[in-house]
Amino acid sequence: MKTGLDVIHEGLYVSECCLQTTRFAKDQTFTRCPKCSALTVWEVIEEDEVTQAA
Ligand SMILES: [Zn+2]
């Protein structure tokens, strides 16, 4: 997921540029890479179980 997009699935993500792991919560916005401050792409490592309201 690119910087600036909304987080759809809460979970642990890693930045493509620096392999910096960060947790994003649902409805947050993907930030720039915290390490190099560049626009980046976040790859999901571990998606939390989404508690979907039935
Ligand atoms: Zn980076």
PDB file of C-alpha atoms and ligand atoms in Angstrom:
ATOM      1  CA  MET A   1       0.000   0.000   0.000  1.00  0.00           C
ATOM      2  CA  LYS A   2       1.382   3.367  -0.957  1.00  0.00           C
ATOM      3  CA  THR A   3       1.909   6.341   1.303  1.00  0.00           C
ATOM      4  CA  GLY A   4      -1.256   8.412   1.478  1.00  0.00           C
ATOM      5  CA  LEU A   5      -3.714   5.583   1.029  1.00  0.00           C
ATOM      6  CA  ASP A   6      -6.102   4.563   3.760  1.00  0.00           C
ATOM      7  CA  VAL A   7      -5.377   1.481   5.799  1.00  0.00           C
ATOM      8  CA  ILE A   8      -8.012  -1.107   5.105  1.00  0.00           C
ATOM      9  CA  HIS A   9      -6.591  -3.975   7.107  1.00  0.00           C
ATOM     10  CA  GLU A  10      -5.008  -3.347  10.470  1.00  0.00           C
ATOM     11  CA  GLY A  11      -1.734  -5.141  10.854  1.00  0.00           C
ATOM     12  CA  LEU A  12       2.011  -5.067  10.702  1.00  0.00           C
ATOM     13  CA  TYR A  13       3.578  -3.605   7.584  1.00  0.00           C
ATOM     14  CA  VAL A  14       7.110  -3.220   6.302  1.00  0.00           C
ATOM     15  CA  SER A  15       8.369  -0.345   4.160  1.00  0.00           C
ATOM     16  CA  GLU A  16       9.754  -1.427   0.834  1.00  0.00           C
ATOM     17  CA  CYS A  17      12.673   1.007   0.943  1.00  0.00           C
ATOM     18  CA  CYS A  18      14.120   0.446   4.419  1.00  0.00           C
ATOM     19  CA  LEU A  19      12.324  -2.660   5.645  1.00  0.00           C
ATOM     20  CA  GLN A  20      11.067  -0.657   8.574  1.00  0.00           C
ATOM     21  CA  THR A  21       8.215  -2.432  10.309  1.00  0.00           C
ATOM     22  CA  THR A  22       5.272  -0.402  11.538  1.00  0.00           C
ATOM     23  CA  ARG A  23       1.820  -1.241  12.742  1.00  0.00           C
ATOM     24  CA  PHE A  24      -1.075   0.555  11.104  1.00  0.00           C
ATOM     25  CA  ALA A  25      -4.593   0.601  12.399  1.00  0.00           C
ATOM     26  CA  LYS A  26      -7.678   0.589  10.271  1.00  0.00           C
ATOM     27  CA  ASP A  27      -8.696   4.006   8.899  1.00  0.00           C
ATOM     28  CA  GLN A  28      -5.228   5.401   9.484  1.00  0.00           C
ATOM     29  CA  THR A  29      -3.345   6.662   6.468  1.00  0.00           C
ATOM     30  CA  PHE A  30      -0.154   4.984   5.351  1.00  0.00           C
ATOM     31  CA  THR A  31       2.645   7.321   6.352  1.00  0.00           C
ATOM     32  CA  ARG A  32       5.920   8.021   4.670  1.00  0.00           C
ATOM     33  CA  CYS A  33       8.747   5.735   5.663  1.00  0.00           C
ATOM     34  CA  PRO A  34       9.673   6.639   9.247  1.00  0.00           C
ATOM     35  CA  LYS A  35      13.308   5.956   8.544  1.00  0.00           C
ATOM     36  CA  CYS A  36      14.071   7.836   5.329  1.00  0.00           C
ATOM     37  CA  SER A  37      10.931  10.016   5.137  1.00  0.00           C
ATOM     38  CA  ALA A  38      10.378   9.065   1.521  1.00  0.00           C
ATOM     39  CA  LEU A  39       7.139   8.081  -0.108  1.00  0.00           C
ATOM     40  CA  THR A  40       7.117   4.343   0.055  1.00  0.00           C
ATOM     41  CA  VAL A  41       5.154   1.185  -0.438  1.00  0.00           C
ATOM     42  CA  TRP A  42       4.073  -0.785   2.594  1.00  0.00           C
ATOM     43  CA  GLU A  43       3.927  -4.538   2.340  1.00  0.00           C
ATOM     44  CA  VAL A  44       1.776  -6.381   4.810  1.00  0.00           C
ATOM     45  CA  ILE A  45       3.601  -8.821   7.040  1.00  0.00           C
ATOM     46  CA  GLU A  46       0.874  -9.840   9.361  1.00  0.00           C
ATOM     47  CA  GLU A  47      -2.727  -8.939   9.023  1.00  0.00           C
ATOM     48  CA  ASP A  48      -4.661  -8.771  12.239  1.00  0.00           C
ATOM     49  CA  GLU A  49      -7.890 -10.603  12.483  1.00  0.00           C
ATOM     50  CA  VAL A  50     -10.433  -8.060  11.538  1.00  0.00           C
ATOM     51  CA  THR A  51     -13.318  -7.924  13.863  1.00  0.00           C
ATOM     52  CA  GLN A  52     -16.010  -7.311  11.369  1.00  0.00           C
ATOM     53  CA  ALA A  53     -19.284  -6.212  12.685  1.00  0.00           C
ATOM     54  CA  ALA A  54     -21.733  -8.797  11.553  1.00  0.00           C
TER      55      ALA A  54
HETATM   56 ZN    ZN B   1      12.711   4.219   3.846  1.00  0.00          ZN
END
